[in-house]
Amino acid sequence: MVVRTIEGLSSAGASTSMLRKLLIDLTSRNTYGAFCELSGYAFLFAGSIAFDAQVAMGGAEILNPRGSDLDGMMRLPARVFFDVKAFGFHEHLIERLIARLSHDLAPDEVTIDESWDVAVDLLSELLGTQYSVLLQELATKKAARRDALRFVVRPRKRVMVSSRVADFERLARENAGYVFRFAKQFVRSEPFFLFFVIHPWVSGSAFHQNFDGSLDAFLRVFSERVFRQFLGDQNPILGVTKDQASRLLTGMIFIHAWEDVPPVTPPRYRCLPNPNAANKAPVAAIDALRSAYGGALSVVEISPI
């Protein structure tokens, strides 16, 4: 995928400096970010969607007052801007936390049981400012609880078993504000989509398989929360209210970037337009996406209320 996408970008006229930066990032400290950006471009090439990569935007055009480069702009043929992010939700962060705690408490092993359906902000705190407090509590008491997470320190064995429950509705509720992490990129007066990349490297196993429709169910609830929960919210963010910022998100496209065996069960791509968006994508633009990908893409309509 990487080679195919780099060659496609080169053929489309991408600059040598842009391609060099992508490859340097891919093989150094920004591996996941570069991989996801390339996955976004691969998605567009797969549908033969015309687009411009790396579009410079000024502070009057996006919420970042200093301006920034967006990952691109689709031509459907209407202009629809986009930025690509990893859907690095809870599993990836929890696995990092388990590995770090187990290393620091060796030879014992740390497990996290019961529920993992917590806010990403909590996990970021546990990996950052709250890590030393958690580590000390586990070293002393051999157990700790943070929200729904139950930490247990156990002697390392050749076979270790732990269990947890999954509640995608709770996970969606706890992480409705996840999109605001990327609000600096939101475009003020033209359609803007966030592309979220799903892959075991960044998303863990929970979203890798759509077991019994679980991924579809989660994405619907998550999108309903994102598009509805902040309506009327007057809390400030980047010079606007959360109500206004949430309306600047025209929609989200989830891209399953796994290309190994077994293949991804269709649909590989899911498009969820925001019914409350201030800058909606034209109906013809959404129809162009449907036509380009056929059964590989589903458009999930969310009601405004």
PDB file of N, CA, C and O in Angstrom, residues 47 75 89 99 106 113 122 147 162 191 194-195 213 226 252 275:
ATOM      1  N   GLY A  47     -10.822   4.790  -5.113  1.00  0.00           N
ATOM      2  CA  GLY A  47     -12.076   5.216  -5.715  1.00  0.00           C
ATOM      3  C   GLY A  47     -11.897   6.153  -6.890  1.00  0.00           C
ATOM      4  O   GLY A  47     -12.886   6.676  -7.421  1.00  0.00           O
ATOM      5  N   ARG A  75     -12.222  16.684  -4.743  1.00  0.00           N
ATOM      6  CA  ARG A  75     -13.013  17.376  -5.763  1.00  0.00           C
ATOM      7  C   ARG A  75     -14.111  16.414  -6.206  1.00  0.00           C
ATOM      8  O   ARG A  75     -13.852  15.457  -6.940  1.00  0.00           O
ATOM      9  N   PHE A  89      -8.062   4.458  19.414  1.00  0.00           N
ATOM     10  CA  PHE A  89      -8.934   4.548  20.559  1.00  0.00           C
ATOM     11  C   PHE A  89      -8.339   3.801  21.753  1.00  0.00           C
ATOM     12  O   PHE A  89      -7.122   3.676  21.880  1.00  0.00           O
ATOM     13  N   ALA A  99       1.876  -2.618  29.166  1.00  0.00           N
ATOM     14  CA  ALA A  99       3.288  -2.934  28.898  1.00  0.00           C
ATOM     15  C   ALA A  99       4.213  -2.103  29.789  1.00  0.00           C
ATOM     16  O   ALA A  99       5.196  -2.620  30.339  1.00  0.00           O
ATOM     17  N   ALA A 106       8.141  -5.466  37.074  1.00  0.00           N
ATOM     18  CA  ALA A 106       8.711  -6.798  36.827  1.00  0.00           C
ATOM     19  C   ALA A 106       9.404  -7.293  38.110  1.00  0.00           C
ATOM     20  O   ALA A 106       9.937  -6.502  38.883  1.00  0.00           O
ATOM     21  N   ASP A 113      -8.722  -5.579  34.096  1.00  0.00           N
ATOM     22  CA  ASP A 113      -9.908  -6.402  33.952  1.00  0.00           C
ATOM     23  C   ASP A 113     -11.174  -5.546  33.944  1.00  0.00           C
ATOM     24  O   ASP A 113     -11.119  -4.326  33.998  1.00  0.00           O
ATOM     25  N   LEU A 122      -8.797   9.993  29.950  1.00  0.00           N
ATOM     26  CA  LEU A 122      -8.358   9.315  31.172  1.00  0.00           C
ATOM     27  C   LEU A 122      -7.107   8.492  30.902  1.00  0.00           C
ATOM     28  O   LEU A 122      -6.145   8.523  31.688  1.00  0.00           O
ATOM     29  N   ASP A 147     -11.842   4.696  37.403  1.00  0.00           N
ATOM     30  CA  ASP A 147     -13.100   4.636  36.676  1.00  0.00           C
ATOM     31  C   ASP A 147     -13.505   3.171  36.517  1.00  0.00           C
ATOM     32  O   ASP A 147     -13.589   2.448  37.507  1.00  0.00           O
ATOM     33  N   SER A 162      -7.096 -13.189  31.692  1.00  0.00           N
ATOM     34  CA  SER A 162      -7.875 -12.081  32.246  1.00  0.00           C
ATOM     35  C   SER A 162      -9.123 -11.941  31.393  1.00  0.00           C
ATOM     36  O   SER A 162      -9.195 -12.458  30.278  1.00  0.00           O
ATOM     37  N   PRO A 191     -17.089  22.606   3.308  1.00  0.00           N
ATOM     38  CA  PRO A 191     -17.224  21.255   3.859  1.00  0.00           C
ATOM     39  C   PRO A 191     -15.879  20.662   4.275  1.00  0.00           C
ATOM     40  O   PRO A 191     -14.872  20.827   3.584  1.00  0.00           O
ATOM     41  N   LEU A 194     -13.375  14.559   8.638  1.00  0.00           N
ATOM     42  CA  LEU A 194     -12.281  13.843   9.281  1.00  0.00           C
ATOM     43  C   LEU A 194     -12.269  12.421   8.729  1.00  0.00           C
ATOM     44  O   LEU A 194     -13.297  11.741   8.729  1.00  0.00           O
ATOM     45  N   PHE A 195     -11.113  11.983   8.224  1.00  0.00           N
ATOM     46  CA  PHE A 195     -10.909  10.584   7.859  1.00  0.00           C
ATOM     47  C   PHE A 195     -10.299   9.897   9.076  1.00  0.00           C
ATOM     48  O   PHE A 195      -9.243  10.313   9.569  1.00  0.00           O
ATOM     49  N   GLY A 213     -21.961  -7.248  13.850  1.00  0.00           N
ATOM     50  CA  GLY A 213     -22.345  -5.860  13.614  1.00  0.00           C
ATOM     51  C   GLY A 213     -21.892  -4.893  14.682  1.00  0.00           C
ATOM     52  O   GLY A 213     -22.371  -3.753  14.746  1.00  0.00           O
ATOM     53  N   VAL A 226     -21.346  12.523  18.679  1.00  0.00           N
ATOM     54  CA  VAL A 226     -20.522  13.603  18.153  1.00  0.00           C
ATOM     55  C   VAL A 226     -21.377  14.695  17.528  1.00  0.00           C
ATOM     56  O   VAL A 226     -21.152  15.888  17.744  1.00  0.00           O
ATOM     57  N   MET A 252     -17.671  12.288   8.979  1.00  0.00           N
ATOM     58  CA  MET A 252     -16.520  11.431   9.233  1.00  0.00           C
ATOM     59  C   MET A 252     -16.536  10.264   8.252  1.00  0.00           C
ATOM     60  O   MET A 252     -17.612   9.741   7.921  1.00  0.00           O
ATOM     61  N   PRO A 275     -25.727  15.601  10.120  1.00  0.00           N
ATOM     62  CA  PRO A 275     -26.991  16.226   9.694  1.00  0.00           C
ATOM     63  C   PRO A 275     -27.138  17.662  10.193  1.00  0.00           C
ATOM     64  O   PRO A 275     -27.977  18.404   9.694  1.00  0.00           O
TER      65      PRO A 275
END
